[in-house]
Amino acid sequence: MAFLPDTIHDLIEVTSPDLSPDGNRIVFVRTETNRSDWSVESRIVVLHDGDEQIYTAGPKDGGPRFSPDGALIAFLRGQEDGKKQVWVISTAGGEARCVTDLPSGVQSFGWAPGSDLLALVSQVDPDAQESDDDVPRGQVVRRIRYRDDGDGWRGDAFSQLFIADLAGGEPEQITDGEGDHLAPVWSPDGTRIAYVTDAVEGRDFSRHSEVHVMTLETRETVCRSEGMTRAGSVAWSHDGHQLVAAGSHDPDVWDPRQSWLYVLEPGQHARPVAGDFRAVVQPIPEVCWTRSDDLVYIADRAGESFVCSVHEDGGDEEVITGGDLTLTSLCVREGKGVAIASSTGRPGDIYELNLVGGSGGHLTDTNRSVPSLSDVESFTFDREDTEIHARLLFPEEFDESKSYPLVLDIHGGPNGRFAESFDTSQQILLGQGYLVLAVNPRGSSSYGPDFMKAVLRDWGGEDFLDLMAAVDLVCERPYVDPDRLGVHGFSYGGFMSSWIIGRDHRFKAAVIGAPVTNLYSFFGTSDIGVSFGENQFGGSSIENVDALVERSPMTYAKDVQTPALLMTGEADYRCPIEQTEQFCVALKRQGNTVEFVRFPGGAHGFRKSAHPKLREEYFQRMVDWFGRFV
């Protein structure tokens, strides 16, 4: 039974696990597509002694967290206006009740130790006006970062922290000013809140952030992450004296998929204790500092996940368990953990971990009825004194005496990576009888910071050569038909697919999703064009015109011969649709075979977040295009 484009509607997504304080119950989110009206519905589920109980009616519930006393579960519920508010429900059952009504909704929250207060994150817009009429107003841009992909216009709005009392009353705003304040975590004694903020000098054109601690009685704040250039998540030590944070001290390593772990002590520089060999996965667990002063976290190496620990003094990193899968969303209680685990042939499920004995196993098998293929060969090769890792995935009933078409699939980022995890587009291609080649070239995360930084100021350089070397190597195999090659990529993979077909004519078809094709215009139109682009390209568009033009696929559009299918969301602010428009017009003008599909309302992540039928359409068009030319 093949995995087809419409099979995506049968997939059930499991996310956001949390352990009860006594470790006996697990709460998580179950999201599925309702085929009767094509709505996407998510509900809170509690797992206890192997039994799953749906706790909320939905249809837009997420982010559940047990209260510290275990009596309540707080979660976010999407309202009719599209905004989310915090609701709570007793663990004994009953009806949920809404406990917030903030004008911009709630982005995230954190429990206070006494189970009576919540720290909230919500946007505050100084220009927000209530009006009963429909008179249009102009939108004023005062800063570079005035909109975000997926969220749209933000103007002068910033994410601020609030404290809400479950007993009632209006939430109290405790931060203000320029900068987003995120990921609040209460100290064990409830007197302080640690959080991540980008309220730093030059925030409009950098990706720097810090860990701050606020003393609630005085509202005084202090930076606790001196020496770090980026912080992404933070947790307290069990005694409340120290903090542990994940992030970076290297301004050229900004991607959260390649992080270090740091111990933060008052008045001292951040002290890295892990992350050089295995990349620390964010976010770290809120309770990751054990009473024996070990830090427990997920770390990735070569696309595999491991649960690791290291003493707060540093020293050798210990692997508790892992390998051959991808782990995310780790939650830890003393001696026990729970995470989401995915593998090449299995979507994410609840995975229980024994942190003392090092064992682990799935507690749910949510998608057991969904067909999937998982026969994969992992291999490495050397190019220019660098080891490159790749995976070759095989279709069902593979017969090495036959000849097969091959699709080169290219990840995004450029600091993404193909991992031991379930990939929908690859499963669909396998279901159509293709071999799929997934390479982690220079620039990929989880192979160390130096490997990741190799792509800086070199888009389409050594990473392009790594990809082509992998194709050359695989095409030597007798069962690979070198005359039936396709290439597919999305985001940075879209950039690379566009780049490849302007420089190499061996591919019979290209499917290009949300590409960057003109680095010069990308700088001024993407929501991260400056903060991301200046780091990647080595300067601004004013300083760097020649390099931006030289490394743009548009420059080589005149050499393209490959039939190209271009697909982008119309509300994509990350890789704006104008990038696809330019490439399409250039190819059309010179008579190339090209089709351009615009997905209405689609942001950069539309393949996961758009209307289910639009998501299916992306994959169906991919299949049809390769079927036509490959």
XYZ file of C-alpha atoms in Angstrom:
630
model
C 0.000 0.000 0.000
C 1.621 3.244 -1.171
C 1.881 6.529 0.714
C -0.017 8.935 -1.588
C -0.450 12.726 -1.491
C -3.887 12.390 0.105
C -2.495 10.015 2.754
C -1.324 13.137 4.606
C -4.929 13.599 5.774
C -4.717 10.295 7.657
C -1.640 11.338 9.632
C -2.266 12.190 13.285
C 0.256 14.544 14.861
C 1.322 14.058 18.479
C 2.984 17.072 20.146
C 3.672 18.960 23.408
C 4.064 16.188 25.989
C 4.237 17.017 29.699
C 4.672 14.773 32.749
C 2.582 15.160 35.895
C 4.609 16.043 39.007
C 4.324 12.459 40.283
C 5.388 11.113 36.870
C 2.320 8.874 36.526
C 0.420 10.748 33.819
C 1.347 12.290 30.495
C -0.585 15.049 28.789
C -0.122 15.782 25.098
C -1.825 17.218 22.005
C -3.435 15.118 19.285
C -4.025 16.919 15.960
C -5.879 15.429 13.004
C -7.758 16.384 9.847
C -11.540 16.147 9.791
C -12.290 14.968 6.253
C -15.966 15.927 6.511
C -15.253 19.663 6.443
C -11.430 19.697 5.986
C -10.859 21.375 9.339
C -7.757 20.652 11.406
C -8.689 19.801 14.988
C -6.477 19.506 18.059
C -7.409 18.238 21.527
C -5.709 17.579 24.846
C -5.161 13.919 25.709
C -4.081 12.383 29.032
C -2.223 9.065 29.012
C -2.357 7.004 32.215
C -1.468 3.323 32.625
C -1.639 2.830 28.866
C -5.103 4.361 28.497
C -5.620 7.527 26.448
C -8.406 9.863 27.532
C -9.439 12.886 25.484
C -9.664 15.697 28.019
C -10.883 18.666 25.982
C -13.425 19.202 23.229
C -11.138 21.342 21.090
C -11.131 22.067 18.277
C -8.034 24.299 18.664
C -6.320 23.263 21.910
C -2.564 23.059 22.481
C 0.449 23.598 24.734
C -0.812 21.742 27.848
C 1.108 21.916 31.135
C 0.393 20.345 34.520
C 0.296 22.708 37.481
C 3.109 22.084 40.006
C 0.613 20.540 42.460
C -0.785 18.278 39.719
C -4.370 19.442 40.267
C -4.813 21.405 37.037
C -3.849 21.351 33.385
C -3.471 24.726 31.697
C -3.560 24.927 27.908
C -4.006 27.371 25.035
C -7.292 27.409 23.138
C -7.812 29.182 19.819
C -10.792 31.539 19.900
C -13.188 32.573 17.119
C -11.100 35.716 16.557
C -8.038 33.537 15.864
C -6.295 34.516 19.104
C -5.352 32.056 21.836
C -6.250 32.379 25.517
C -5.295 30.263 28.539
C -7.838 27.751 29.800
C -7.536 25.416 32.780
C -9.186 22.087 33.546
C -9.036 19.926 36.650
C -7.097 16.679 36.373
C -10.129 15.088 38.028
C -12.181 16.028 34.967
C -15.026 18.477 34.455
C -15.387 21.577 32.308
C -12.495 23.794 31.250
C -12.641 27.490 32.054
C -10.957 30.475 30.403
C -8.655 32.463 32.705
C -7.292 35.163 30.342
C -8.754 37.694 27.947
C -5.776 39.636 26.623
C -6.440 41.759 23.505
C -3.668 40.099 21.471
C -4.134 36.649 22.969
C -1.472 34.571 24.703
C 1.593 33.154 22.942
C 2.868 30.973 25.803
C 2.760 30.673 29.584
C 4.573 29.279 32.628
C 3.248 28.054 35.989
C 4.299 29.627 39.290
C 5.456 27.103 41.952
C 2.325 27.707 44.044
C -0.010 26.722 41.171
C -1.920 29.984 41.663
C -0.201 32.303 39.184
C 0.779 32.162 35.522
C 3.446 34.108 33.652
C 2.056 34.988 30.215
C 3.590 36.140 26.943
C 1.373 38.445 24.888
C 1.963 41.079 22.232
C 1.319 44.709 23.116
C 0.655 47.046 20.199
C 0.918 50.761 21.064
C -0.909 51.646 17.836
C -3.870 49.341 18.439
C -7.141 51.220 18.168
C -10.651 50.054 18.779
C -13.005 51.245 16.086
C -16.561 50.384 15.120
C -16.237 51.585 11.550
C -14.560 50.061 8.522
C -12.551 53.141 7.544
C -9.146 51.973 6.241
C -5.958 53.244 7.836
C -2.410 53.324 6.556
C 0.182 51.126 8.235
C 3.343 52.969 9.247
C 6.735 51.214 9.085
C 9.281 52.571 11.570
C 11.695 49.640 11.828
C 13.171 46.854 9.719
C 11.439 44.063 11.620
C 7.859 45.177 11.056
C 6.324 41.835 10.032
C 6.877 38.167 10.759
C 6.263 35.194 8.522
C 3.190 33.348 9.695
C 2.007 36.190 11.944
C 1.964 38.979 9.372
C 2.017 42.650 10.315
C 3.425 43.506 13.727
C 4.363 47.170 13.298
C 5.572 48.473 16.660
C 4.143 45.587 18.699
C 6.394 43.588 21.047
C 5.870 40.470 23.119
C 5.644 41.411 26.798
C 5.329 39.445 30.031
C 2.245 39.469 32.234
C 1.280 37.780 35.497
C -2.226 36.378 35.826
C -3.876 35.248 39.065
C -6.161 32.242 38.652
C -8.401 33.728 41.338
C -9.359 36.493 38.910
C -8.558 40.082 38.026
C -6.726 41.691 35.122
C -3.265 40.297 34.281
C -0.446 42.644 35.288
C 2.104 43.644 32.637
C 5.632 43.373 34.084
C 7.852 44.211 31.054
C 7.697 46.966 28.488
C 9.794 48.821 25.924
C 11.461 47.705 22.710
C 12.147 44.016 22.401
C 10.372 40.681 22.637
C 10.323 39.015 26.081
C 9.762 35.264 25.818
C 9.999 31.835 27.503
C 9.309 32.846 31.138
C 10.324 30.348 33.855
C 9.635 30.878 37.575
C 12.362 30.336 40.170
C 11.714 27.446 42.606
C 10.818 29.887 45.414
C 8.505 31.937 43.162
C 10.288 35.257 43.766
C 11.923 35.650 40.340
C 11.227 34.983 36.679
C 13.940 34.160 34.147
C 13.171 34.859 30.497
C 14.730 35.363 27.080
C 14.742 38.804 25.500
C 16.052 40.455 22.342
C 15.848 43.914 23.901
C 19.464 44.536 22.943
C 21.298 47.241 21.066
C 20.817 46.857 17.333
C 17.952 44.369 17.724
C 16.436 45.531 14.425
C 19.298 44.100 12.392
C 20.729 41.324 14.572
C 19.589 37.992 15.989
C 21.169 38.503 19.415
C 19.254 37.736 22.609
C 19.926 37.465 26.338
C 18.688 35.761 29.488
C 17.304 38.221 32.032
C 16.091 37.600 35.577
C 13.421 39.811 37.169
C 12.939 40.067 40.929
C 9.168 40.300 41.206
C 9.024 42.366 44.394
C 11.124 45.225 42.980
C 10.691 44.595 39.211
C 14.470 44.962 38.895
C 16.095 42.956 36.089
C 19.628 41.755 35.497
C 21.274 40.086 32.511
C 22.590 36.645 33.409
C 24.016 35.568 30.014
C 27.164 37.648 29.644
C 29.380 36.113 26.969
C 26.496 34.643 24.964
C 25.352 36.137 21.677
C 22.098 34.194 21.513
C 19.866 32.530 24.091
C 16.879 30.405 23.195
C 15.626 28.681 26.331
C 16.419 28.698 30.040
C 15.796 26.654 33.214
C 16.575 27.026 36.939
C 18.826 24.895 39.104
C 16.914 22.921 41.735
C 18.048 25.347 44.468
C 17.347 28.514 42.449
C 20.913 29.807 42.637
C 21.993 29.102 39.061
C 20.469 28.874 35.613
C 21.095 26.654 32.631
C 20.543 28.031 29.138
C 20.854 26.862 25.540
C 22.189 29.139 22.849
C 25.478 30.332 21.375
C 28.556 32.406 22.139
C 29.554 32.522 18.456
C 27.836 35.294 16.454
C 28.136 33.140 13.337
C 26.181 30.294 14.960
C 22.661 31.604 15.376
C 20.557 28.606 14.335
C 18.866 26.919 17.349
C 19.582 23.509 15.767
C 23.277 23.992 16.595
C 23.359 25.103 20.236
C 25.561 24.833 23.303
C 24.511 24.335 26.927
C 25.651 26.930 29.499
C 25.604 27.314 33.253
C 24.785 30.886 34.280
C 25.911 32.142 37.682
C 25.425 35.643 39.155
C 28.181 38.034 38.159
C 30.017 35.576 35.907
C 30.295 34.910 32.185
C 28.218 32.064 30.799
C 30.121 28.805 31.148
C 29.651 26.286 28.282
C 29.378 22.672 29.464
C 28.142 20.824 26.330
C 27.566 21.315 22.618
C 30.934 21.034 20.866
C 30.410 17.504 19.538
C 26.644 16.976 19.820
C 24.360 19.917 19.162
C 22.068 20.724 22.083
C 18.413 20.656 21.030
C 16.123 23.528 22.001
C 14.090 24.089 24.006
C 15.740 22.429 26.974
C 13.403 20.875 29.590
C 12.086 23.298 32.203
C 13.198 20.823 34.867
C 16.533 19.574 33.554
C 18.796 20.239 36.574
C 18.739 17.185 38.812
C 19.349 17.124 42.557
C 22.691 15.466 41.878
C 23.614 18.557 39.818
C 23.473 16.796 36.455
C 21.906 18.514 33.447
C 19.643 16.367 31.231
C 18.888 17.357 27.627
C 18.565 16.158 24.026
C 21.588 16.474 21.742
C 21.852 15.643 18.042
C 24.786 14.232 16.096
C 24.704 13.399 12.382
C 20.914 13.578 12.284
C 20.394 11.239 15.258
C 19.105 12.222 18.692
C 20.478 11.229 22.069
C 19.347 11.931 25.605
C 22.482 13.108 27.371
C 23.615 14.388 30.721
C 26.589 16.401 31.920
C 27.547 17.580 35.393
C 27.061 21.281 36.011
C 30.808 21.571 36.553
C 31.367 20.317 32.997
C 33.353 17.238 32.113
C 32.443 14.346 29.853
C 29.007 14.181 28.301
C 27.181 10.924 29.070
C 24.826 9.379 26.546
C 21.845 7.947 28.420
C 20.033 6.552 25.391
C 19.216 7.328 21.763
C 20.371 6.882 18.184
C 18.415 5.759 15.106
C 15.604 8.217 15.864
C 14.814 11.899 16.338
C 13.734 13.146 19.770
C 12.059 16.457 20.554
C 10.049 18.098 23.352
C 11.781 16.379 26.268
C 10.099 16.700 29.671
C 11.938 15.443 32.758
C 11.001 14.445 36.288
C 13.458 12.772 38.668
C 14.628 9.588 36.978
C 11.991 9.704 34.244
C 11.493 11.481 30.954
C 9.019 11.667 28.100
C 9.570 12.996 24.591
C 8.285 12.834 21.022
C 10.196 10.209 19.012
C 10.157 9.879 15.234
C 12.064 7.640 12.835
C 12.345 7.329 9.066
C 9.313 5.052 8.830
C 7.336 6.288 11.830
C 5.778 9.702 12.568
C 6.173 11.156 16.047
C 4.802 9.262 19.043
C 5.039 9.505 22.829
C 8.324 7.955 23.983
C 9.105 7.116 27.617
C 12.670 7.268 28.940
C 14.257 5.673 31.985
C 16.965 8.218 32.770
C 18.623 5.923 35.306
C 18.727 2.672 33.361
C 19.060 4.245 29.928
C 16.137 2.380 28.375
C 13.270 3.809 26.361
C 10.235 2.811 24.363
C 7.108 4.058 22.612
C 3.939 4.445 24.663
C 1.702 5.273 21.697
C 1.384 3.976 18.145
C -0.832 6.670 16.735
C -0.262 6.148 13.017
C -0.034 2.365 12.880
C -2.637 2.219 10.070
C -0.752 4.697 7.842
C 1.521 3.085 5.215
C 5.174 4.120 5.331
C 8.501 2.971 3.952
C 11.696 2.941 5.986
C 14.359 0.955 4.111
C 17.256 3.395 4.210
C 21.014 3.150 3.744
C 23.152 5.644 5.621
C 26.603 6.245 4.138
C 29.475 8.737 4.159
C 32.072 9.844 1.635
C 35.029 12.232 1.663
C 35.292 15.349 -0.463
C 38.080 17.880 -0.067
C 39.150 16.295 3.234
C 35.635 16.614 4.668
C 33.326 13.719 5.493
C 29.826 14.138 4.047
C 26.877 12.132 5.320
C 23.970 11.011 3.144
C 20.974 8.685 3.192
C 19.520 6.699 0.304
C 15.894 5.663 0.754
C 14.471 2.711 -1.176
C 10.932 2.210 -2.517
C 8.746 -0.726 -1.575
C 9.723 -4.111 -3.043
C 13.037 -2.718 -4.235
C 14.839 -5.057 -6.628
C 18.515 -4.246 -7.252
C 18.352 -6.051 -10.612
C 16.012 -3.302 -11.881
C 16.646 0.326 -12.798
C 15.049 3.142 -10.795
C 14.602 6.909 -11.160
C 16.213 9.019 -8.421
C 15.133 12.273 -6.790
C 17.724 14.411 -4.995
C 15.898 15.991 -2.028
C 17.555 19.082 -0.521
C 16.877 20.374 2.991
C 16.272 23.973 4.026
C 18.138 26.262 6.340
C 20.827 26.320 5.046
C 21.453 24.944 8.546
C 18.753 22.284 8.504
C 19.581 18.613 8.256
C 18.003 15.368 7.190
C 17.573 13.219 10.280
C 16.338 9.825 11.346
C 12.779 11.120 11.186
C 9.598 10.833 9.161
C 9.605 13.062 6.046
C 6.271 13.368 4.238
C 7.604 14.438 0.833
C 10.133 11.592 0.833
C 7.489 9.048 1.803
C 5.304 10.220 -1.093
C 8.190 9.933 -3.565
C 9.009 6.447 -2.287
C 5.366 5.516 -2.756
C 5.710 6.463 -6.426
C 8.693 4.145 -6.906
C 11.550 6.662 -6.729
C 14.842 6.273 -4.942
C 15.373 9.342 -2.755
C 18.824 10.759 -2.004
C 18.987 12.965 1.115
C 22.396 14.595 1.676
C 23.644 16.708 4.582
C 26.204 18.915 2.831
C 28.425 21.537 4.411
C 26.233 23.967 6.325
C 24.032 21.267 7.859
C 23.531 21.297 11.630
C 24.344 18.459 14.060
C 27.868 17.935 12.639
C 29.578 20.576 14.746
C 29.787 24.382 14.528
C 32.690 24.474 12.055
C 30.854 22.214 9.595
C 27.739 24.370 9.911
C 29.640 27.640 9.424
C 31.222 26.365 6.195
C 28.217 27.653 4.227
C 28.619 31.255 5.414
C 29.398 33.619 2.509
C 29.408 30.524 0.272
C 25.810 29.742 -0.720
C 25.929 27.454 -3.738
C 29.668 26.843 -3.334
C 31.070 23.866 -1.462
C 27.615 22.662 -0.425
C 26.580 22.505 -4.094
C 29.698 20.457 -4.864
C 28.931 18.135 -1.939
C 25.452 17.481 -3.340
C 26.710 16.824 -6.862
C 29.425 14.510 -5.561
C 26.770 12.469 -3.748
C 24.692 12.242 -6.945
C 27.783 11.128 -8.909
C 28.535 8.482 -6.309
C 25.017 7.041 -6.191
C 24.664 7.084 -9.984
C 27.512 4.565 -10.158
C 25.160 1.961 -8.714
C 23.646 -0.311 -11.377
C 20.088 0.128 -10.151
C 20.151 3.959 -10.456
C 19.124 5.304 -13.865
C 21.280 8.422 -14.471
C 18.942 9.478 -17.284
C 15.969 9.729 -14.887
C 17.017 12.229 -12.230
C 14.857 14.819 -10.481
C 15.616 17.461 -7.876
C 13.330 18.827 -5.153
C 13.918 21.417 -2.443
C 12.031 23.900 -0.293
C 13.242 27.213 1.178
C 17.061 26.998 1.085
C 16.443 23.729 -0.728
C 14.478 25.860 -3.213
C 17.463 28.181 -3.558
C 19.756 25.226 -4.170
C 17.372 23.564 -6.656
C 17.178 26.844 -8.601
C 20.968 27.171 -8.422
C 21.575 23.588 -9.584
C 19.452 23.755 -12.740
C 21.327 26.887 -13.830
C 24.663 25.080 -13.552
C 23.965 21.388 -14.222
C 21.728 19.921 -16.929
C 21.534 16.286 -15.840
C 18.180 16.651 -14.039
C 15.068 15.980 -16.115
C 12.775 17.952 -13.812
C 12.938 20.277 -10.805
C 10.269 20.913 -8.176
C 11.187 24.147 -6.418
C 9.332 25.252 -3.289
C 9.525 28.753 -1.790
C 12.972 29.544 -3.213
C 15.355 32.435 -2.734
C 16.469 33.373 -6.263
C 17.631 36.999 -5.943
C 19.750 37.669 -2.858
C 19.755 41.415 -3.524
C 15.969 41.814 -3.333
C 15.669 39.129 -0.633
C 17.657 41.452 1.647
C 14.896 44.080 1.544
C 11.747 41.950 1.317
C 12.234 38.983 3.667
C 11.294 39.300 7.331
C 14.837 38.063 8.128
C 16.580 39.592 5.116
C 18.763 41.839 7.287
C 19.111 39.989 10.604
C 19.795 36.669 8.836
C 21.154 37.918 5.517
C 23.986 40.104 6.779
C 25.403 37.168 8.718
C 25.003 34.744 5.806
C 26.177 37.031 3.001
C 28.851 39.022 4.819
C 27.294 42.479 4.767
C 24.318 44.559 3.695
C 22.936 44.886 0.169
C 24.614 48.287 -0.071
C 28.035 46.876 0.810
C 27.785 43.582 -1.012
C 26.101 44.062 -4.407
C 28.557 42.058 -6.514
C 28.592 39.053 -4.178
C 24.789 38.998 -3.889
C 24.370 39.049 -7.663
C 27.093 36.453 -8.211
C 25.435 33.980 -5.795
C 21.848 34.483 -7.010
C 20.157 31.772 -9.128
C 18.601 34.608 -11.179
C 22.049 35.360 -12.578
C 22.163 31.897 -14.154
C 18.529 31.654 -15.254
C 19.721 32.141 -18.830
C 21.438 28.744 -18.662
C 18.466 26.751 -17.333
C 17.211 23.902 -19.528
C 15.391 21.792 -16.902
C 11.562 21.873 -16.738
C 10.782 23.642 -13.467
C 7.693 23.621 -11.254
C 7.703 26.585 -8.852
C 5.397 26.635 -5.790
C 5.166 29.360 -3.127
C 2.606 30.700 -0.633
C 1.271 34.166 -1.371
C 1.746 35.249 2.262
C 5.312 33.948 2.530
C 7.358 36.696 4.206
C 10.383 34.454 4.804
C 11.111 33.680 1.129
C 8.729 36.203 -0.423
C 6.740 35.244 -3.479
C 8.475 37.963 -5.493
C 11.533 35.685 -5.459
C 9.534 33.015 -7.291
C 7.887 35.563 -9.579
C 11.248 36.846 -10.789
C 12.567 33.376 -11.534
C 9.362 32.323 -13.280
C 9.318 35.368 -15.554
C 13.012 34.965 -16.414
C 12.503 31.307 -17.358
C 9.277 32.003 -19.265
C 10.829 34.880 -21.193
C 13.457 32.597 -22.687
C 10.981 29.860 -23.535
C 11.677 27.347 -20.748
C 9.116 24.791 -19.615
C 7.926 26.243 -16.326
C 4.788 26.328 -14.200
C 4.233 28.615 -11.223
C 1.687 27.695 -8.515
C 0.618 30.343 -5.991
C -0.971 29.098 -2.772
C -3.460 31.685 -1.419
C -2.824 32.790 2.155
C 0.145 30.463 2.476
C 2.991 31.509 4.778
C 6.425 29.888 4.568
C 5.231 26.837 6.476
C 2.108 26.340 4.380
C 2.959 22.690 3.653
C 2.071 22.019 7.304
C -0.259 24.877 8.241
C -2.366 25.671 5.147
C -5.775 24.241 4.334
C -5.417 20.442 4.073
C -6.388 20.401 0.400
C -3.679 22.977 -0.411
C -1.116 20.833 1.378
C -2.239 17.808 -0.616
C -2.085 19.858 -3.821
C 1.594 20.691 -3.261
C 2.518 17.017 -3.063
C 0.196 15.971 -5.896
C 1.708 18.563 -8.219
C 5.187 17.396 -7.211
C 4.265 13.804 -8.082
C 2.644 14.818 -11.385
C 5.617 16.942 -12.469
C 8.152 14.215 -11.798
C 5.829 11.673 -13.406
C 5.643 13.801 -16.534
C 9.378 14.420 -17.008
C 11.280 11.839 -14.935
